[in-house]
Short mmCIF file of C-alpha atoms in Angstrom, two decimals:
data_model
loop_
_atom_site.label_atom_id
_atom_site.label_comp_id
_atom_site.label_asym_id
_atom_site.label_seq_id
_atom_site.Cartn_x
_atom_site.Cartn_y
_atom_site.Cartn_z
CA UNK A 461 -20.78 -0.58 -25.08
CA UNK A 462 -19.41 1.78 -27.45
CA UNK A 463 -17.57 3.92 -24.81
CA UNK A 464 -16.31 1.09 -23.34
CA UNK A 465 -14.50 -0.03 -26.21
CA UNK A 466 -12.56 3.13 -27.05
CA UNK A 467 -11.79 3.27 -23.46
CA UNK A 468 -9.95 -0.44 -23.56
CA UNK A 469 -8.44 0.95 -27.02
CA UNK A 470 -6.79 3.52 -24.97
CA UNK A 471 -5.58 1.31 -22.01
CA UNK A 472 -4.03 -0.66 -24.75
CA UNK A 473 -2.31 2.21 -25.90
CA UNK A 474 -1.26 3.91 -23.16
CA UNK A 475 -0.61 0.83 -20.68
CA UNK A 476 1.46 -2.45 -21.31
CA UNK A 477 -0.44 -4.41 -23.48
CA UNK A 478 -0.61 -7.69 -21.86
CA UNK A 479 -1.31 -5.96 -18.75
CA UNK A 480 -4.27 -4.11 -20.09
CA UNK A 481 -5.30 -7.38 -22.05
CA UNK A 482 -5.58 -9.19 -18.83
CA UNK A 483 -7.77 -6.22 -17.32
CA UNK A 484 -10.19 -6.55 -20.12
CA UNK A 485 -10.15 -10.42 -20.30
CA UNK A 486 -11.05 -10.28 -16.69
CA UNK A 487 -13.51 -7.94 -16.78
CA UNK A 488 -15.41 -9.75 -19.84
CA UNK A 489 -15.39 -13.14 -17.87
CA UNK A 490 -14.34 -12.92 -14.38
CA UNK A 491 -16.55 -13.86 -11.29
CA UNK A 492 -18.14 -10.78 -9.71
CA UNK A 493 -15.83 -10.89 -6.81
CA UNK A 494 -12.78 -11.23 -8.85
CA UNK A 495 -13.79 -7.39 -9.83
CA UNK A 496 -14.06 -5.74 -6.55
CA UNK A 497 -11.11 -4.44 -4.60
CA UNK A 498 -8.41 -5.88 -7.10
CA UNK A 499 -5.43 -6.63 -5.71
CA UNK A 500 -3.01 -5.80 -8.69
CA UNK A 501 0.03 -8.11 -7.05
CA UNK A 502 -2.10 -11.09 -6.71
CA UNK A 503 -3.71 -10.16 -10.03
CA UNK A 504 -0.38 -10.24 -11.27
CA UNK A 505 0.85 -13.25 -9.96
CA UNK A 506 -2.30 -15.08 -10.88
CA UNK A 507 -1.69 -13.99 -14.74
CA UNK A 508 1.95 -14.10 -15.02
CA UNK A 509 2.70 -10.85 -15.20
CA UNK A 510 5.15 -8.25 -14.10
CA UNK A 511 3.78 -6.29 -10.67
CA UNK A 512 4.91 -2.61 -12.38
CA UNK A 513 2.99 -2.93 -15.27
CA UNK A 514 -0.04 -4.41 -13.64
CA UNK A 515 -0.02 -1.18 -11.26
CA UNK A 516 0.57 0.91 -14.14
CA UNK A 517 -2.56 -0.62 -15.81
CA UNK A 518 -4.74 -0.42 -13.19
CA UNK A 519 -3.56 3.34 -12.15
CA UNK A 520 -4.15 4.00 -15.96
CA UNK A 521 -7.50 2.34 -15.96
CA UNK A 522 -9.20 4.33 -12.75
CA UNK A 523 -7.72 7.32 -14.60
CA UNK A 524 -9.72 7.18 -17.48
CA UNK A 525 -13.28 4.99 -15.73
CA UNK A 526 -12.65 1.65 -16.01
CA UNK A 527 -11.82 1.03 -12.53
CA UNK A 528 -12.73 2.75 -9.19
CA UNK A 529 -9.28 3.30 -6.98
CA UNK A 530 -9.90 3.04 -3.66
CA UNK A 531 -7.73 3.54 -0.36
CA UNK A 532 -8.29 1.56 2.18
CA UNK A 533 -7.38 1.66 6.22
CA UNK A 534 -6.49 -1.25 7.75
CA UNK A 535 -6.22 -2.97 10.98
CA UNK A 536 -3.34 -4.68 11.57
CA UNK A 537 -4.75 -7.56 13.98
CA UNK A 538 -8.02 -8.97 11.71
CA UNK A 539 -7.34 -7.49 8.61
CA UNK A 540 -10.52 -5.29 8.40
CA UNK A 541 -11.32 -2.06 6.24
CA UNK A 542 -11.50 0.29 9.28
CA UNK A 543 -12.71 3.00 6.26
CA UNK A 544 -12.35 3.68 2.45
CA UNK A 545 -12.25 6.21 0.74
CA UNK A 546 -11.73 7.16 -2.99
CA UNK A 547 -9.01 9.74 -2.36
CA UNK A 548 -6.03 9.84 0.07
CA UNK A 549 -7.14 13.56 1.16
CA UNK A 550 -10.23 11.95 2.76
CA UNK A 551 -8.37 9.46 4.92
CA UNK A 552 -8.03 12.31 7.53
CA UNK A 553 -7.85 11.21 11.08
CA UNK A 554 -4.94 10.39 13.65
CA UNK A 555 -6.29 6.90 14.52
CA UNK A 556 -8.85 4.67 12.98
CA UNK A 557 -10.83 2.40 16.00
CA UNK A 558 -11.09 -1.25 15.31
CA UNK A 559 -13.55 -2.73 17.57
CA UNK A 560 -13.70 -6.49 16.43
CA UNK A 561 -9.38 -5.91 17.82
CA UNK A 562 -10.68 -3.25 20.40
CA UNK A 563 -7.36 -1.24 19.33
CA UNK A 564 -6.57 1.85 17.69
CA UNK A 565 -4.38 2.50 14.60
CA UNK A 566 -2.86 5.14 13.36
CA UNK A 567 -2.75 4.69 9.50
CA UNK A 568 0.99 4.63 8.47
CA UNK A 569 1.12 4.36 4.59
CA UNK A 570 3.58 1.50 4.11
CA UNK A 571 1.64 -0.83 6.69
CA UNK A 572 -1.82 -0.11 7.05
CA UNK A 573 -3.37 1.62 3.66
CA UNK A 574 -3.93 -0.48 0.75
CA UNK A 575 -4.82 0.36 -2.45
CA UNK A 576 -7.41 -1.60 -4.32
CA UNK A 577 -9.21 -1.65 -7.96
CA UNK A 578 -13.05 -1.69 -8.51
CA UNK A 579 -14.51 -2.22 -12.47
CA UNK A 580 -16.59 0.93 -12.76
CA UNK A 581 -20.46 0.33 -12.58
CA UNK A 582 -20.46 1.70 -16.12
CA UNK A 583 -18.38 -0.71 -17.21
CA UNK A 584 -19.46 -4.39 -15.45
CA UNK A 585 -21.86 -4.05 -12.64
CA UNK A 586 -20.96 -6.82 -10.34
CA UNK A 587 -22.69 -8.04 -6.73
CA UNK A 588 -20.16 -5.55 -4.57
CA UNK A 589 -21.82 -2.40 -5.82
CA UNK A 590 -24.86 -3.27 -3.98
CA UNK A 591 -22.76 -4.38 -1.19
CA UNK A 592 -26.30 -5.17 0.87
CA UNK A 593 -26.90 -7.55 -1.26
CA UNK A 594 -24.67 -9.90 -0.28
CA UNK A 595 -24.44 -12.64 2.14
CA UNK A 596 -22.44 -12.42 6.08
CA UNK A 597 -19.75 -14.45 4.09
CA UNK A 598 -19.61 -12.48 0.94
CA UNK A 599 -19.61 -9.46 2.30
CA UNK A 600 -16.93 -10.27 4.97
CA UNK A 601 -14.38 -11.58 1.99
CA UNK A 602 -15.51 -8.32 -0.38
CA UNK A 603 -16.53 -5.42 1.78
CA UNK A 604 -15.19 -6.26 5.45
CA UNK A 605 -11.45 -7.69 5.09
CA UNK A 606 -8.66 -6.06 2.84
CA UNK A 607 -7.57 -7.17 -0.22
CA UNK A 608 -4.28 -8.72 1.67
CA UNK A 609 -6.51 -11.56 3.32
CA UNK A 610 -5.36 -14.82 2.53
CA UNK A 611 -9.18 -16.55 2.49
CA UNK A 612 -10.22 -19.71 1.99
CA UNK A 613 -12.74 -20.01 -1.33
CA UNK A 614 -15.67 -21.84 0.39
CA UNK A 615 -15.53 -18.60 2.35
CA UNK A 616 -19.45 -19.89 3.86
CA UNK A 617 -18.30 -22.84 5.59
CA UNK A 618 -15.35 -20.84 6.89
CA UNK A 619 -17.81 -18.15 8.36
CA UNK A 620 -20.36 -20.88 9.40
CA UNK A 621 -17.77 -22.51 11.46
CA UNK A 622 -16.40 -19.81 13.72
CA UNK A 623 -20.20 -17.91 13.94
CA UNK A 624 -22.68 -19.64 16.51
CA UNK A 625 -25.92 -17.98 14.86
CA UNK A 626 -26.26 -14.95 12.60
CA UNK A 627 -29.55 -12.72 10.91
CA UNK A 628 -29.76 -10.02 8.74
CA UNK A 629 -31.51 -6.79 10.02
CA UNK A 630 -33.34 -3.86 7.71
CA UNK A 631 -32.94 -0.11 8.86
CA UNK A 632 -35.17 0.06 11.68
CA UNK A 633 -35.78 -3.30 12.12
CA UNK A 634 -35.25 -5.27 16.00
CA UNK A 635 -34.72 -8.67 17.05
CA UNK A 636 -32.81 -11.08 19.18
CA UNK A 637 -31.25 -14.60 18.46
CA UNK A 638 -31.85 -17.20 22.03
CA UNK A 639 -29.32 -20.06 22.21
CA UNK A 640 -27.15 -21.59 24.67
CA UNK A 641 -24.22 -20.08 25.61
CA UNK A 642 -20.52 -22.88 26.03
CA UNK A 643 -17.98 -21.86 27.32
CA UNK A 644 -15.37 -19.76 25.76
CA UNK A 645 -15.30 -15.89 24.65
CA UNK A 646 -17.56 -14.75 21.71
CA UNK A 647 -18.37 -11.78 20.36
CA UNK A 648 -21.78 -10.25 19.12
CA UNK A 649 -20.74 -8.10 16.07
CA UNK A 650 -21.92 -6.35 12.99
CA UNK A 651 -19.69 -5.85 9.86
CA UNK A 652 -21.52 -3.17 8.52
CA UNK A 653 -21.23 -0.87 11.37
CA UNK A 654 -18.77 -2.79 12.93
CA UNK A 655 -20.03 -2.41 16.57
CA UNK A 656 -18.99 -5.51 19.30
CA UNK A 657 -19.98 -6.69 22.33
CA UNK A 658 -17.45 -9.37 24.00
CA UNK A 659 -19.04 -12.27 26.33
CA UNK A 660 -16.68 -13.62 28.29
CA UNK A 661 -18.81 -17.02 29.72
CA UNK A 662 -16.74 -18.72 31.97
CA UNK A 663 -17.55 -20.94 35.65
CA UNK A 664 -20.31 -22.78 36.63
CA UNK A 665 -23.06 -23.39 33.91
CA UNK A 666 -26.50 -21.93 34.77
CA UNK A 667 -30.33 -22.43 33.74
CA UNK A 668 -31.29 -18.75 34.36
CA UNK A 669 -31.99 -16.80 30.98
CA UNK A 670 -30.06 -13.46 30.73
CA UNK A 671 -31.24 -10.98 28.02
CA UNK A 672 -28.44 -8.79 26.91
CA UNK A 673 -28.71 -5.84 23.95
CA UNK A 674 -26.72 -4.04 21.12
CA UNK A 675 -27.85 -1.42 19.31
CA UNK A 676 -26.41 -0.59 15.80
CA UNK A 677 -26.02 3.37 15.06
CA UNK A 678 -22.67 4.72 15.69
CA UNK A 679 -20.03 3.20 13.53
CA UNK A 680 -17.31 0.83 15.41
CA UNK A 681 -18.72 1.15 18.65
CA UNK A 682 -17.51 -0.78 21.24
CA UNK A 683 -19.95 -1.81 23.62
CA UNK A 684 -17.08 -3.73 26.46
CA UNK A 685 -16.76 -7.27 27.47
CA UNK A 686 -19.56 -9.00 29.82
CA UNK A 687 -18.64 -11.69 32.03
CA UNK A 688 -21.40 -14.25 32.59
CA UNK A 689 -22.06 -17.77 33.30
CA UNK A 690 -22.73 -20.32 30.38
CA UNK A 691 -26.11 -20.84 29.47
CA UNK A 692 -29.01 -19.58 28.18
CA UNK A 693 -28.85 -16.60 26.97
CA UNK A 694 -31.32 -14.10 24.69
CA UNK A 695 -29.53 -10.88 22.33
CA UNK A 696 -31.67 -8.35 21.17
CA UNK A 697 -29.89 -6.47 18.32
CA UNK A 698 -31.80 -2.89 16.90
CA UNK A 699 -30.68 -1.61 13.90
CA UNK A 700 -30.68 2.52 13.95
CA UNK A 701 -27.90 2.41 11.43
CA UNK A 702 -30.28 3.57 7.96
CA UNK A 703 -28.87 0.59 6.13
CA UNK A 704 -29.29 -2.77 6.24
CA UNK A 705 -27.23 -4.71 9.10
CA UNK A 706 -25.73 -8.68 9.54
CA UNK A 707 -25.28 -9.18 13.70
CA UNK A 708 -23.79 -12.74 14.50
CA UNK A 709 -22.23 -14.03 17.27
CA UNK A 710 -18.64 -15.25 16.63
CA UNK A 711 -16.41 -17.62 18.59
CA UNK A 712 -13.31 -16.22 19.48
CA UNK A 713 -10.50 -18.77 19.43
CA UNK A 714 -7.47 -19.86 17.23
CA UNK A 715 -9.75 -20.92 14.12
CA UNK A 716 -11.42 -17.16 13.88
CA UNK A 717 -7.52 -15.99 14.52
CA UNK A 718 -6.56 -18.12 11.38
CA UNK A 719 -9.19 -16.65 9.45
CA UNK A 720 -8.18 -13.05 10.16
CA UNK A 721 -4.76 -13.56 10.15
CA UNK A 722 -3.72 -14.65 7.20
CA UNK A 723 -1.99 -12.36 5.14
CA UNK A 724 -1.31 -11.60 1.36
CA UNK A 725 0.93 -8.90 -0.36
CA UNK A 726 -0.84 -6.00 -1.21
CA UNK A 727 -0.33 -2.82 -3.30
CA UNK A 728 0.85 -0.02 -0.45
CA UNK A 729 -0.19 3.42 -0.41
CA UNK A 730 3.54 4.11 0.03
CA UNK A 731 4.20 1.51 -2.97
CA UNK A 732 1.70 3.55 -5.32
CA UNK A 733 3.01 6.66 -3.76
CA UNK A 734 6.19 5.90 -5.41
CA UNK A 735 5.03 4.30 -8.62
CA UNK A 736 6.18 6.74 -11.08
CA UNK A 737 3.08 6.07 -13.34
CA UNK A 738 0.50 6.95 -10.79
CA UNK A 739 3.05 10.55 -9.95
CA UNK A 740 2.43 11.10 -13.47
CA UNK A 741 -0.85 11.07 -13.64
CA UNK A 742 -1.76 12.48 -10.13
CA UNK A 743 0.35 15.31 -9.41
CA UNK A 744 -1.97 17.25 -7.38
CA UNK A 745 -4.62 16.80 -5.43
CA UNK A 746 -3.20 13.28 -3.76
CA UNK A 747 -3.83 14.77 -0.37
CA UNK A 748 -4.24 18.17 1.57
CA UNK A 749 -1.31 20.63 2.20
CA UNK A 750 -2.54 20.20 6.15
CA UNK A 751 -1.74 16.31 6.40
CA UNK A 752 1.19 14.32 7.30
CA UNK A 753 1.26 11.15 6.58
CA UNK A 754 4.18 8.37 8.41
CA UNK A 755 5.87 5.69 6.60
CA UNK A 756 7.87 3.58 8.70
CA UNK A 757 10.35 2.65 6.02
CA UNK A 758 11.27 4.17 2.54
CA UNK A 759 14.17 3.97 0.58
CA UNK A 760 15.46 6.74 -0.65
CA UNK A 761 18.03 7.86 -3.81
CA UNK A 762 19.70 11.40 -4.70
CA UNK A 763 22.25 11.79 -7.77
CA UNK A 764 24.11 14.63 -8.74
CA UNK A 765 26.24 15.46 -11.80
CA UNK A 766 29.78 15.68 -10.53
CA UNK A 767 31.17 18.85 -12.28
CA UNK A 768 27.99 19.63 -14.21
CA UNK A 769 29.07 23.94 -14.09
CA UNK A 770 32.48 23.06 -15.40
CA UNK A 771 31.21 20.69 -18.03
CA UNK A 772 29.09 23.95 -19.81
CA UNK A 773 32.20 25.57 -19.56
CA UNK A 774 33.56 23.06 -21.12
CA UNK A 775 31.28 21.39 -24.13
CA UNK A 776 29.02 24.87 -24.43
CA UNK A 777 25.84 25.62 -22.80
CA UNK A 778 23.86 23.78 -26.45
CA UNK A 779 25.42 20.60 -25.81
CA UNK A 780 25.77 20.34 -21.89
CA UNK A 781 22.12 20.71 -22.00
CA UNK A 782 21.29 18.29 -24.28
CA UNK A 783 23.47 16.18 -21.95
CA UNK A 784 22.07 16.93 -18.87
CA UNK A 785 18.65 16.38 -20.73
CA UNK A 786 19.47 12.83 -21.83
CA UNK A 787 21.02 12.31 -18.31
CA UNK A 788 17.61 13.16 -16.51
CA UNK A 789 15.45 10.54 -19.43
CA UNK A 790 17.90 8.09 -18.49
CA UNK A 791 17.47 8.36 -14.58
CA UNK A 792 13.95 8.29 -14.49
CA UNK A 793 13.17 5.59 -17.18
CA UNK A 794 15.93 3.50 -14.34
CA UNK A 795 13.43 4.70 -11.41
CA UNK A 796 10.77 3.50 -13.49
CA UNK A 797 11.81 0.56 -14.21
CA UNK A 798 12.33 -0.25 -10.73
CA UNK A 799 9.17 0.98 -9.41
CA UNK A 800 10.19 4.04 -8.13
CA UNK A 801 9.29 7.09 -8.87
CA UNK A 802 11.04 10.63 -8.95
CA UNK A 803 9.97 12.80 -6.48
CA UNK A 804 11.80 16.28 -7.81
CA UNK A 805 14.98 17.42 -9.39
CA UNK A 806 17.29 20.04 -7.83
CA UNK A 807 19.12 21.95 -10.34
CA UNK A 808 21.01 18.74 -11.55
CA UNK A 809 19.99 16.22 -8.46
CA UNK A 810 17.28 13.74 -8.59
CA UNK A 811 15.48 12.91 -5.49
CA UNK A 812 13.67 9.44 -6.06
CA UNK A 813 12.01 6.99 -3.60
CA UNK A 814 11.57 3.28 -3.79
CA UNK A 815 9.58 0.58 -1.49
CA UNK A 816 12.34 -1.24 -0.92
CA UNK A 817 16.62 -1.48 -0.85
CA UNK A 818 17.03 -4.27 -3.78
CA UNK A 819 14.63 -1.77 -6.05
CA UNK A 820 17.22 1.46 -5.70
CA UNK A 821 20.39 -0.50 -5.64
CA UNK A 822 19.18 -1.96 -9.18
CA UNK A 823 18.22 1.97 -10.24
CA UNK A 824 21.17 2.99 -9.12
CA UNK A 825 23.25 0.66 -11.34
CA UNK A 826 21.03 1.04 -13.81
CA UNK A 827 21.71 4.92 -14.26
CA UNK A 828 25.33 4.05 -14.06
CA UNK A 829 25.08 1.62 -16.54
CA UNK A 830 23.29 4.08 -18.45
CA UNK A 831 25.77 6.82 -17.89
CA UNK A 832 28.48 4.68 -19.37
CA UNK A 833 26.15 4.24 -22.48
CA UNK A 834 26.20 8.22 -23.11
CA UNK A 835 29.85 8.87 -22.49
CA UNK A 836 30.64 5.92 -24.40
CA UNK A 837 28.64 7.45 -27.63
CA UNK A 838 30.59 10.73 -26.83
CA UNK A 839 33.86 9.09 -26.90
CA UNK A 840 34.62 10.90 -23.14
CA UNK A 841 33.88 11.36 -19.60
CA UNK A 842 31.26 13.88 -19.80
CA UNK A 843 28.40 12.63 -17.19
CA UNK A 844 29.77 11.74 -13.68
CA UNK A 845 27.14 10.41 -11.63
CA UNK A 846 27.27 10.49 -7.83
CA UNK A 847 24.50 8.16 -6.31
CA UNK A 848 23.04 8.17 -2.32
CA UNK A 849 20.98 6.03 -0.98
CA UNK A 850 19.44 5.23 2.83
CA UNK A 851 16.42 4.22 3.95
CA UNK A 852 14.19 4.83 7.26
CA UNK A 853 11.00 6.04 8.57
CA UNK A 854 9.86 9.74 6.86
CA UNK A 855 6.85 11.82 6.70
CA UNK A 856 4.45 12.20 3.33
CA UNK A 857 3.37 15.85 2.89
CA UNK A 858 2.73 18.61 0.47
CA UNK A 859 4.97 21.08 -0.29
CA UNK A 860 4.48 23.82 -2.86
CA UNK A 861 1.74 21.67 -4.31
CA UNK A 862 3.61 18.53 -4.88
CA UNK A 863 3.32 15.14 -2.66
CA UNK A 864 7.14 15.21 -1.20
CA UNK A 865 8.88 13.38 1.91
CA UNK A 866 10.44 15.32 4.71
CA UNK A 867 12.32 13.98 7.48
CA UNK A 868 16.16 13.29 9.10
CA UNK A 869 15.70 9.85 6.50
CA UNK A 870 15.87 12.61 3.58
CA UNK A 871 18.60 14.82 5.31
CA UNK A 872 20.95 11.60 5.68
CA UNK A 873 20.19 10.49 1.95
CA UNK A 874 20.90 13.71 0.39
CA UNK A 875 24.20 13.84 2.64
CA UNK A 876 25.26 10.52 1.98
CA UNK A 877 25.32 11.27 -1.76
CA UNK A 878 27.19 14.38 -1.06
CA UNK A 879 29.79 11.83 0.02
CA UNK A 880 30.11 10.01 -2.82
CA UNK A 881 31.66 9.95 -6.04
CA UNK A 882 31.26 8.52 -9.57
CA UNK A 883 33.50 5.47 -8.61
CA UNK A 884 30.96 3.52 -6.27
CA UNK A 885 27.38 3.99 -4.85
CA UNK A 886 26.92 4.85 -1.55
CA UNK A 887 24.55 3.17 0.92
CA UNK A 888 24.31 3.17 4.53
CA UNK A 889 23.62 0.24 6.82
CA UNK A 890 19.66 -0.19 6.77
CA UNK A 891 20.22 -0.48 3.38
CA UNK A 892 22.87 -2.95 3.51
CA UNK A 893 20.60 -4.74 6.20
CA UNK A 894 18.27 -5.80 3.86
CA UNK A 895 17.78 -9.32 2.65
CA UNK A 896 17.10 -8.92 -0.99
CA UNK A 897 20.31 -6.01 -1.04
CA UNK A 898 22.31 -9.21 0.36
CA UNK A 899 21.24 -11.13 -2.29
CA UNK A 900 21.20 -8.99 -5.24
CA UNK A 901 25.20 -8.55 -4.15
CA UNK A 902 25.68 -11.84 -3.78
CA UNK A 903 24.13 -12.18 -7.58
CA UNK A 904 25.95 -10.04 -9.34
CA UNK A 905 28.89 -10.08 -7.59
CA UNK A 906 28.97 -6.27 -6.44
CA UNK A 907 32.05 -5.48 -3.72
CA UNK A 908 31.77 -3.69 -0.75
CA UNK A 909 33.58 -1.45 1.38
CA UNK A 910 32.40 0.25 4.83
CA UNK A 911 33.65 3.29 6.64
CA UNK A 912 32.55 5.33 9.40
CA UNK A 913 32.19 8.52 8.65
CA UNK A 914 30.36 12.42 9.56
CA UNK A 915 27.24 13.72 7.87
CA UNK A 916 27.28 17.22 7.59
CA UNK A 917 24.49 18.40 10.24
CA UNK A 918 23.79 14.88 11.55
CA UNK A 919 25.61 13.89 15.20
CA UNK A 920 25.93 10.89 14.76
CA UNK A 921 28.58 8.77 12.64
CA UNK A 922 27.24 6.68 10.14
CA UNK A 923 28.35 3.70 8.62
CA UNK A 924 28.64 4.08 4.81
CA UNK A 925 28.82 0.78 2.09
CA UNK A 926 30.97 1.30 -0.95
CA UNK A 927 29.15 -0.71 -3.76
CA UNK A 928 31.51 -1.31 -6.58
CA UNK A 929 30.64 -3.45 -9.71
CA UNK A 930 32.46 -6.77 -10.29
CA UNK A 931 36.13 -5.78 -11.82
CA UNK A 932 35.93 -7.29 -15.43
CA UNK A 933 37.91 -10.45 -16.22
#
């Protein structure tokens, strides 16, 4: 396809190029299933490549059609797609029903939203795009479970062994499966609509038939638990759902819980949120100025100049700009680089925002590093550099039509860095608390100091890390 190809001519351009090589290779040759709801960190690992510019490729990729992004809700028990959606803006409820768990979830960004890659129709139609197509089994691994479930590849005699009979019903269409019912809890359930019916059999076996029904219309209906005695028993299923429907009865016990419970890393909503790639190339329209969106943990950096006013005073207003200017390309190629992404400056403060501690401690020493650099070609101390960083639960919003974070996590990092100074980077204790942070100081031999100290408009004390780089020899 001509279009095609000048498309994959500009991935290779615009993304890393053995990043957008492996996109291409895989879409050439790849299984079908291998092209529907990509996860880009298991892609990665798989291919040998670094996560950021996997992400990057496949953000730059659904930007110009060769991949569908999708978000994706979650439930954190089995690992289902409770909905998806092709934009963030349209993931708009408070709490997202999982009936197969029979528990609601409210979709927190860094948890339970994923963020998956499709090949365009256009580009490689594979079996997923007519997802009623597919068998129970293939359409639990691609349609029903997240891109984070660690499943086994003969997927069918993993579904065959925790399902006691299944069918496959057409809109409109009735019927029932008979069988004998053992002991034990099952429960009759559709993936497509995802409504359930627990059967709880338990006591003294009996001969008498029962006849019990489910009807398939409302999506993730819950239809409660019935006790009954083992034995026979008949299920009439009716499909009023207007698309085609897969009932089964499944056996609830630790092999189904093994199944559904196995977990993978997977790209974040949060993560991509602050992926400075996918901020470039979706400024607006990520989601509506109404929502609010929680994220139980982000890590968050602000920087400011030290004396930046009395350095135009001092160097002119032409060269303290071009300063500042080469100050501002250096601290966001470090975000970058560490898969974070700037969120906004402030006059001469940068407010970025990383998924985890290691990832802004490295930034941070990065721009310091890089500060050095500048000064050093100026033969002076021109660019001071204080550096803040904390991390905690915050709120995703809009603000003046720009996807920001609000919260007391963002007052404490912004007053932590008005703490500091251009001698050592300041953290505070969840930071500190954090395995990799342990380790990357333990690598690279950063010191630390603590102190307890005030944050301007917080009550309570906080303790605040020091980091220091290793004196030299």
């Amino acid at each position: 396809m001509a279009d095609a190809s000048a498309l994959w001519d500009l991935l290779q351009q615009t993304a890393e190029p053995s990043a957008a090589e492996a996109l291409k290779s895989a879409v050439a040759s790849a299984p079908d299933r291998a092209l529907n709801r990509v996860n880009p960190l298991v892609f990665a690992a798989a291919a040998g490549l670094d996560e950021e510019a996997v992400i990057g490729a496949f953000v730059r990729a659904a930007r110009i059609g060769l991949f569908d992004m999708a978000w994706n809700v979650l439930c954190p028990g089995c690992g289902g797609v409770l909905e998806t959606a092709g934009a963030l803006k349209s993931i708009n409820r408070h709490e997202y029903f999982c009936s197969f768990c029979v528990s609601a979830n409210e979709p927190t960004l860094d948890q339970l939203v994923e963020v998956t890659f499709t090949v365009n129709p256009r580009i490689r139609r594979v079996a997923a795009h007519e997802p009623d197509s597919l068998s129970l089994a293939e359409y639990m691994r691609q349609v029903f479970w997240g891109s984070g479930a660690d499943l086994p590849e003969d997927i069918e005699s993993a579904v065959g062994r925790v399902t006691l009979d299944q069918m496959e019903l057409g809109p409109g269409e009735r019927a029932s499966m008979s069988l004998t019912l053992p002991k034990g809890v099952f429960i009759a359930f559709d993936p497509v609509t995802h409504a359930t019916m627990f059967l709880d059999a338990s006591g003294d076996e009996t001969q008498e038939r029962r006849t019990l029904s489910l009807i398939f219309a409302e999506s993730h209906a819950h239809s409660g638990t019935v006790a009954l005695a083992p034995g026979p028993v008949r299920i009439a299923f009716e499909n009023k759902a207007g698309r085609r429907t897969l009932p089964g009865l499944w056996v609830h016990g630790d092999e189904l819980n093994a199944l559904s419970e196995a977990r993978l890393p997977f790209l974040t909503a949060t993560r991509l949120l602050s992926n400075q790639t996918f901020r470039d190339l979706y400024r607006d329209g990520t989601f509506d100025p109404e929502q609010r969106f929680k994220i139980t943990s982000l890590t968050i950096l602000f920087t400011d100049l030290r004396g930046s006013t009395a350095l135009y005073d001092r160097v002119g207003d032409l060269a303290a700009f071009d300063l500042v200017r080469s100050h501002f390309g250096e601290l966001i190629a470090a975000v970058a680089t560490e898969g974070g992404a700037v969120v906004k400056t402030i006059g001469d403060a940068v407010m970025a925002t990383f998924p985890t501690a290691d990832r802004a401690l490295r930034a941070a020493m990065r721009m310091r590093d890089a500060m050095r650099r500048i000064n050093a070609g100026r033969g002076g101390e021109d660019l001071a550099l204080n550096i803040g960083l904390h991390e905690g639960p915050c709120l995703a919003v809009m603000l003046d039509d720009r996807q920001d974070y609000f919260g007391q996590t963002v007052n404490i990092a912004a007053r932590v860095q008005d703490l500091a100074d251009p001698t050592a980077v300041l953290a505070t204790k969840p930071v500190m608390d954090s395995a990799e942070v342990e380790r990357l100081l333990g690598e690279q031999g950063y010191r630390t100091t603590s102190r307890l100290l005030n944050l301007r408009g917080v009550s309570e004390a906080f303790q605040i890390y020091e980091i220091r780089e290793r004196a030299a020899a």
